Amino acid sequence: GELRFKMATDDIAIEEDTPPEKEDAEPDDVGAPQETAATEPEETAEPNTEETKVCPPATAPLGPRRVSSGPPWELEVVEEPPWVALGFAAAAEDAGADRATRTVVLYANERYNALARTYNSAALLPTDRRAFSTESGRPSWRDLDEAHADLCGKYWSIRADAETTTTTTTDGGDEKSCCDPPSGSSRATTLGDWEHAGDFTRKAFLGHRGKPNRLDFVRRRKVLSVAELWLPGATSSKPLACARVDPEAEARVGARLARAVAVASLLALGPSRGPSLSSSSSEAADAASSEASERLEADAVAILDALIDAVLAGDAVSANATRSGATDFAADVDAFVQSQYQRTRHLLGLSGGQPQVRTATAPTTALPYDFDDAAVERRSREIAAALRVASLPYVIRPIARQAVRRYDGGRRRGACDGDHSAGFPYGECAFKRVACPYCAAVVAARSAETHDARCDRKPVACPKCAAKGVERRRLPAHWARECPKRLVDCEFGCSVKVAADELAAHHDTAGPAHALMVLARARAAEQALQVHEDRIVDLETHVATALGLAQAADAKIARAQTAIAAAKASLEQMQLDHKQAERALAKSVKADLAMHSKETAAIQKALKRLDAAVQALSSAPSSSSSRGASGDLRRQQHREGVWDPSDAEEGSHGAAARGS
């Protein structure tokens, strides 16, 4: 606390026999402030104001005082921190905030040795997986330390704070298994039960058996280890004087780092396509996704190592240092994601593939990738499942806290430097975790006043009507519908706006004016009514005229319809007569054609007879050359259609006469 002393030299009589005053009594004229702790005045300003003071001014009323039991000129006054006066409660300190653990799962593999009549790793075939492997068998290692070194990366180490579970053989005798730690080791390893099968295929272990039979030549069991995250600068031999970090800064930095990790994983492995729909059972689906989960786990560990190097390692951070020695956190995170993007492009270029990202239509200075929030959130859950942790922020939180300390650089903007008396004169840490009594948000003690000034759930007084108990977030709705001081329109059409609670008084004071306004509106309505009546009369006249015209038009239409009906009947009669004439003409033409056909047939028969006679005459021996010539002439005329039988007879008689 802050001690304030005041020497009182006036009106103070010190006597040796004066009994000591009680602790709760106060001297009358010591000149020290005598006011008691003032309660917080109700807020009357508009919501969401940011103008708050961390420390009270020197002239502000002091809080509860504690009077010393010494001489009366020694008065000890202790000021109350603002967060106490605002009703904030001290939040529980998270002792494990700077630590993160995850479970590393391996499988110990053994094959049956017929000579030794037992299972051991020495009997594994060259085509088998090695003594330790993942569930899929790729990759595999010869010893446990090598497996842990590959799976833990640079900043994860197997925790050594528990004893190893002993193992037993299937026949009841004790056996030193390949996964047992060496003597004197305290590595925290938990061993599962043996699973027996015919071979190391995934299908063989789907229906594994606890006890072996004659066809079980291999076995495996889980080896569970707890890996702990060790960060640069956070695990030194000299502990921090105060490890508190601003919760708001920690949350913002953690969210930025978690998104960077998810984006880097999406760049490396591409977005997820969901579970396979061809799996017929849950066991088959789990087996099908085991390899993808193992790849995701290995990639996530590598990404976390690269992230720690980027934001916590000295060389990487100093690359973005400014002239003042400060570093840009956002630039370091963007550089980390950019390096992961370049690494992915390089690896895919070597393999002949293309990165599975959506190119953002952004300026050239922006990063050439973009993922929506749904894909990032889904990948965060997948990484947490692969690392076997509750959530990705759980792993990111220690990194975020250490990043806040590193980038703060002792400037006390986001982390405490251990000096609780500098900049916060209340005898406590400025970054002490306190909880808001209204929204339960945890903030630093130094930010309590700022959070209280903008907390949406804090009940405040309405600055217009002084109504208490209105949440700050509900002030707009209160002003729109509930506040009696809200401005409303007069029901009589006044041009001025009055408060809702003053509307009745306005009606009383402005009664004559309202009456005149109502009378004027009534007269205007009467005039408008008269105009409407005149228009109605005109419309009725127009309607009567239109009705007469419509009736005349109906008569004309009726006459036209009658004429159309008569024309239609006449047309039908004409069509009927035309059809009858067509039928009569067809009959006449048909009869003429039949007669012509008969005449043509008779003519053809006569022609045939004449041809026969001509041939007979031409073949007779007494025929002369002239007769032959005449016969040729008749045949030509017959072919041309101009020959007459009478000419033939006359010719024959002439020929006979000439011959005689």
PDB file of C-alpha atoms in Angstrom, residues 63-206:
ATOM      1  CA  GLY A  63     -10.759   4.154  -0.068  1.00  0.00           C
ATOM      2  CA  PRO A  64     -10.968   2.305   3.250  1.00  0.00           C
ATOM      3  CA  ARG A  65      -8.344   3.436   5.718  1.00  0.00           C
ATOM      4  CA  ARG A  66      -6.408   1.438   8.279  1.00  0.00           C
ATOM      5  CA  VAL A  67      -5.302   3.465  11.325  1.00  0.00           C
ATOM      6  CA  SER A  68      -2.079   2.366  13.001  1.00  0.00           C
ATOM      7  CA  SER A  69      -1.870   1.690  16.746  1.00  0.00           C
ATOM      8  CA  GLY A  70       1.165   3.953  17.123  1.00  0.00           C
ATOM      9  CA  PRO A  71       1.307   7.653  17.889  1.00  0.00           C
ATOM     10  CA  PRO A  72      -1.544   9.739  16.491  1.00  0.00           C
ATOM     11  CA  TRP A  73       0.720  11.542  13.994  1.00  0.00           C
ATOM     12  CA  GLU A  74       1.351   8.234  12.232  1.00  0.00           C
ATOM     13  CA  LEU A  75      -1.705   7.493  10.083  1.00  0.00           C
ATOM     14  CA  GLU A  76      -1.511   4.646   7.586  1.00  0.00           C
ATOM     15  CA  VAL A  77      -3.968   4.891   4.721  1.00  0.00           C
ATOM     16  CA  VAL A  78      -4.320   2.007   2.283  1.00  0.00           C
ATOM     17  CA  GLU A  79      -5.958   2.685  -1.055  1.00  0.00           C
ATOM     18  CA  GLU A  80      -8.252   0.132  -2.575  1.00  0.00           C
ATOM     19  CA  PRO A  81      -7.412  -1.138  -6.085  1.00  0.00           C
ATOM     20  CA  PRO A  82      -9.956  -0.057  -8.692  1.00  0.00           C
ATOM     21  CA  TRP A  83     -10.972  -3.619  -9.519  1.00  0.00           C
ATOM     22  CA  VAL A  84     -12.081  -4.162  -5.928  1.00  0.00           C
ATOM     23  CA  ALA A  85     -14.234  -1.044  -5.941  1.00  0.00           C
ATOM     24  CA  LEU A  86     -15.738  -2.088  -9.284  1.00  0.00           C
ATOM     25  CA  GLY A  87     -16.813  -5.449  -7.884  1.00  0.00           C
ATOM     26  CA  PHE A  88     -14.279  -7.618  -9.720  1.00  0.00           C
ATOM     27  CA  ALA A  89     -13.291 -10.840  -7.992  1.00  0.00           C
ATOM     28  CA  ALA A  90      -9.846 -12.389  -8.005  1.00  0.00           C
ATOM     29  CA  ALA A  91      -9.790 -15.219 -10.537  1.00  0.00           C
ATOM     30  CA  ALA A  92      -8.016 -18.494  -9.922  1.00  0.00           C
ATOM     31  CA  GLU A  93      -4.441 -18.567 -11.100  1.00  0.00           C
ATOM     32  CA  ASP A  94      -3.790 -21.245 -13.708  1.00  0.00           C
ATOM     33  CA  ALA A  95      -0.619 -22.934 -12.504  1.00  0.00           C
ATOM     34  CA  GLY A  96      -0.310 -25.060 -15.650  1.00  0.00           C
ATOM     35  CA  ALA A  97      -0.790 -22.268 -18.171  1.00  0.00           C
ATOM     36  CA  ASP A  98       2.859 -22.424 -19.274  1.00  0.00           C
ATOM     37  CA  ARG A  99       2.797 -26.181 -19.767  1.00  0.00           C
ATOM     38  CA  ALA A 100       1.243 -28.451 -22.356  1.00  0.00           C
ATOM     39  CA  THR A 101       1.306 -32.222 -22.583  1.00  0.00           C
ATOM     40  CA  ARG A 102       0.163 -34.727 -25.152  1.00  0.00           C
ATOM     41  CA  THR A 103       0.058 -38.492 -25.426  1.00  0.00           C
ATOM     42  CA  VAL A 104       2.467 -40.230 -27.799  1.00  0.00           C
ATOM     43  CA  VAL A 105       1.102 -43.593 -28.978  1.00  0.00           C
ATOM     44  CA  LEU A 106       3.411 -46.299 -30.278  1.00  0.00           C
ATOM     45  CA  TYR A 107       3.054 -50.028 -30.846  1.00  0.00           C
ATOM     46  CA  ALA A 108       5.580 -52.602 -29.650  1.00  0.00           C
ATOM     47  CA  ASN A 109       5.815 -55.408 -32.232  1.00  0.00           C
ATOM     48  CA  GLU A 110       7.033 -58.969 -31.650  1.00  0.00           C
ATOM     49  CA  ARG A 111       7.022 -62.241 -33.581  1.00  0.00           C
ATOM     50  CA  TYR A 112       6.907 -65.763 -32.201  1.00  0.00           C
ATOM     51  CA  ASN A 113      10.335 -67.431 -31.921  1.00  0.00           C
ATOM     52  CA  ALA A 114       9.929 -71.196 -32.355  1.00  0.00           C
ATOM     53  CA  LEU A 115      13.363 -71.936 -30.911  1.00  0.00           C
ATOM     54  CA  ALA A 116      12.879 -69.887 -27.764  1.00  0.00           C
ATOM     55  CA  ARG A 117       9.125 -70.676 -27.651  1.00  0.00           C
ATOM     56  CA  THR A 118       8.272 -67.089 -26.854  1.00  0.00           C
ATOM     57  CA  TYR A 119       7.556 -63.768 -28.547  1.00  0.00           C
ATOM     58  CA  ASN A 120      10.366 -61.254 -28.998  1.00  0.00           C
ATOM     59  CA  SER A 121      11.422 -58.496 -31.351  1.00  0.00           C
ATOM     60  CA  ALA A 122      14.555 -60.322 -32.451  1.00  0.00           C
ATOM     61  CA  ALA A 123      12.411 -62.798 -34.390  1.00  0.00           C
ATOM     62  CA  LEU A 124      10.915 -60.089 -36.607  1.00  0.00           C
ATOM     63  CA  LEU A 125      11.417 -60.756 -40.301  1.00  0.00           C
ATOM     64  CA  PRO A 126      13.066 -58.249 -42.644  1.00  0.00           C
ATOM     65  CA  THR A 127       9.708 -57.691 -44.291  1.00  0.00           C
ATOM     66  CA  ASP A 128       8.022 -56.995 -40.922  1.00  0.00           C
ATOM     67  CA  ARG A 129       7.814 -53.650 -39.235  1.00  0.00           C
ATOM     68  CA  ARG A 130      10.493 -52.930 -36.635  1.00  0.00           C
ATOM     69  CA  ALA A 131      10.246 -53.265 -32.863  1.00  0.00           C
ATOM     70  CA  PHE A 132       8.313 -49.979 -32.503  1.00  0.00           C
ATOM     71  CA  SER A 133       5.983 -48.419 -35.026  1.00  0.00           C
ATOM     72  CA  THR A 134       2.808 -46.480 -35.452  1.00  0.00           C
ATOM     73  CA  GLU A 135      -0.498 -48.261 -35.921  1.00  0.00           C
ATOM     74  CA  SER A 136      -0.090 -48.405 -39.685  1.00  0.00           C
ATOM     75  CA  GLY A 137       3.523 -49.589 -39.412  1.00  0.00           C
ATOM     76  CA  ARG A 138       4.992 -46.684 -41.341  1.00  0.00           C
ATOM     77  CA  PRO A 139       7.353 -45.514 -40.019  1.00  0.00           C
ATOM     78  CA  SER A 140       8.962 -47.944 -37.577  1.00  0.00           C
ATOM     79  CA  TRP A 141      12.026 -47.825 -35.279  1.00  0.00           C
ATOM     80  CA  ARG A 142      14.414 -50.216 -33.616  1.00  0.00           C
ATOM     81  CA  ASP A 143      14.275 -48.753 -30.090  1.00  0.00           C
ATOM     82  CA  LEU A 144      11.952 -46.571 -28.049  1.00  0.00           C
ATOM     83  CA  ASP A 145      14.290 -43.591 -27.707  1.00  0.00           C
ATOM     84  CA  GLU A 146      14.647 -43.305 -31.482  1.00  0.00           C
ATOM     85  CA  ALA A 147      10.868 -43.440 -31.897  1.00  0.00           C
ATOM     86  CA  HIS A 148      10.315 -40.757 -29.255  1.00  0.00           C
ATOM     87  CA  ALA A 149      12.981 -38.546 -30.830  1.00  0.00           C
ATOM     88  CA  ASP A 150      11.237 -38.677 -34.206  1.00  0.00           C
ATOM     89  CA  LEU A 151       7.692 -38.257 -32.889  1.00  0.00           C
ATOM     90  CA  CYS A 152       8.422 -35.535 -30.328  1.00  0.00           C
ATOM     91  CA  GLY A 153      10.357 -33.155 -32.536  1.00  0.00           C
ATOM     92  CA  LYS A 154      12.603 -30.409 -31.146  1.00  0.00           C
ATOM     93  CA  TYR A 155      10.497 -29.032 -28.302  1.00  0.00           C
ATOM     94  CA  TRP A 156       8.612 -32.060 -26.969  1.00  0.00           C
ATOM     95  CA  SER A 157      10.225 -34.406 -24.464  1.00  0.00           C
ATOM     96  CA  ILE A 158       8.916 -37.468 -22.708  1.00  0.00           C
ATOM     97  CA  ARG A 159       7.926 -36.576 -19.162  1.00  0.00           C
ATOM     98  CA  ALA A 160       9.838 -38.517 -16.489  1.00  0.00           C
ATOM     99  CA  ASP A 161       7.608 -38.231 -13.435  1.00  0.00           C
ATOM    100  CA  ALA A 162       5.933 -41.650 -13.240  1.00  0.00           C
ATOM    101  CA  GLU A 163       6.942 -45.260 -12.944  1.00  0.00           C
ATOM    102  CA  THR A 164       6.744 -47.679 -15.824  1.00  0.00           C
ATOM    103  CA  THR A 165       4.112 -50.372 -15.788  1.00  0.00           C
ATOM    104  CA  THR A 166       5.586 -53.866 -15.520  1.00  0.00           C
ATOM    105  CA  THR A 167       4.845 -56.446 -18.184  1.00  0.00           C
ATOM    106  CA  THR A 168       4.119 -60.154 -17.953  1.00  0.00           C
ATOM    107  CA  THR A 169       4.255 -62.964 -20.477  1.00  0.00           C
ATOM    108  CA  THR A 170       1.230 -64.925 -21.525  1.00  0.00           C
ATOM    109  CA  ASP A 171       2.375 -67.998 -19.600  1.00  0.00           C
ATOM    110  CA  GLY A 172       2.559 -66.106 -16.315  1.00  0.00           C
ATOM    111  CA  GLY A 173       6.334 -65.650 -16.035  1.00  0.00           C
ATOM    112  CA  ASP A 174       8.018 -62.261 -15.803  1.00  0.00           C
ATOM    113  CA  GLU A 175       9.647 -61.105 -19.002  1.00  0.00           C
ATOM    114  CA  LYS A 176      11.805 -58.136 -19.854  1.00  0.00           C
ATOM    115  CA  SER A 177      10.012 -56.657 -22.847  1.00  0.00           C
ATOM    116  CA  CYS A 178      11.634 -54.576 -25.555  1.00  0.00           C
ATOM    117  CA  CYS A 179       9.534 -51.582 -24.563  1.00  0.00           C
ATOM    118  CA  ASP A 180      10.583 -51.584 -20.935  1.00  0.00           C
ATOM    119  CA  PRO A 181      12.852 -48.636 -20.064  1.00  0.00           C
ATOM    120  CA  PRO A 182      16.392 -49.347 -18.991  1.00  0.00           C
ATOM    121  CA  SER A 183      17.131 -49.800 -15.331  1.00  0.00           C
ATOM    122  CA  GLY A 184      17.315 -46.541 -13.397  1.00  0.00           C
ATOM    123  CA  SER A 185      15.050 -44.718 -15.866  1.00  0.00           C
ATOM    124  CA  SER A 186      11.891 -42.970 -14.725  1.00  0.00           C
ATOM    125  CA  ARG A 187      10.351 -42.427 -18.135  1.00  0.00           C
ATOM    126  CA  ALA A 188       6.563 -42.183 -17.931  1.00  0.00           C
ATOM    127  CA  THR A 189       5.421 -45.065 -20.133  1.00  0.00           C
ATOM    128  CA  THR A 190       2.200 -47.061 -19.910  1.00  0.00           C
ATOM    129  CA  LEU A 191       1.970 -50.424 -21.621  1.00  0.00           C
ATOM    130  CA  GLY A 192      -1.267 -51.901 -22.926  1.00  0.00           C
ATOM    131  CA  ASP A 193      -2.397 -55.485 -23.355  1.00  0.00           C
ATOM    132  CA  TRP A 194      -0.995 -57.693 -26.078  1.00  0.00           C
ATOM    133  CA  GLU A 195      -2.985 -58.165 -29.269  1.00  0.00           C
ATOM    134  CA  HIS A 196      -2.304 -61.394 -31.211  1.00  0.00           C
ATOM    135  CA  ALA A 197      -2.839 -62.004 -34.926  1.00  0.00           C
ATOM    136  CA  GLY A 198      -1.492 -64.008 -37.834  1.00  0.00           C
ATOM    137  CA  ASP A 199       0.424 -61.125 -39.408  1.00  0.00           C
ATOM    138  CA  PHE A 200       0.885 -57.372 -39.096  1.00  0.00           C
ATOM    139  CA  THR A 201      -1.738 -56.376 -41.630  1.00  0.00           C
ATOM    140  CA  ARG A 202      -4.474 -53.968 -40.583  1.00  0.00           C
ATOM    141  CA  LYS A 203      -7.191 -56.473 -41.399  1.00  0.00           C
ATOM    142  CA  ALA A 204      -5.617 -59.138 -39.178  1.00  0.00           C
ATOM    143  CA  PHE A 205      -5.773 -56.905 -36.091  1.00  0.00           C
ATOM    144  CA  LEU A 206      -9.373 -55.787 -36.599  1.00  0.00           C
TER     145      LEU A 206
END
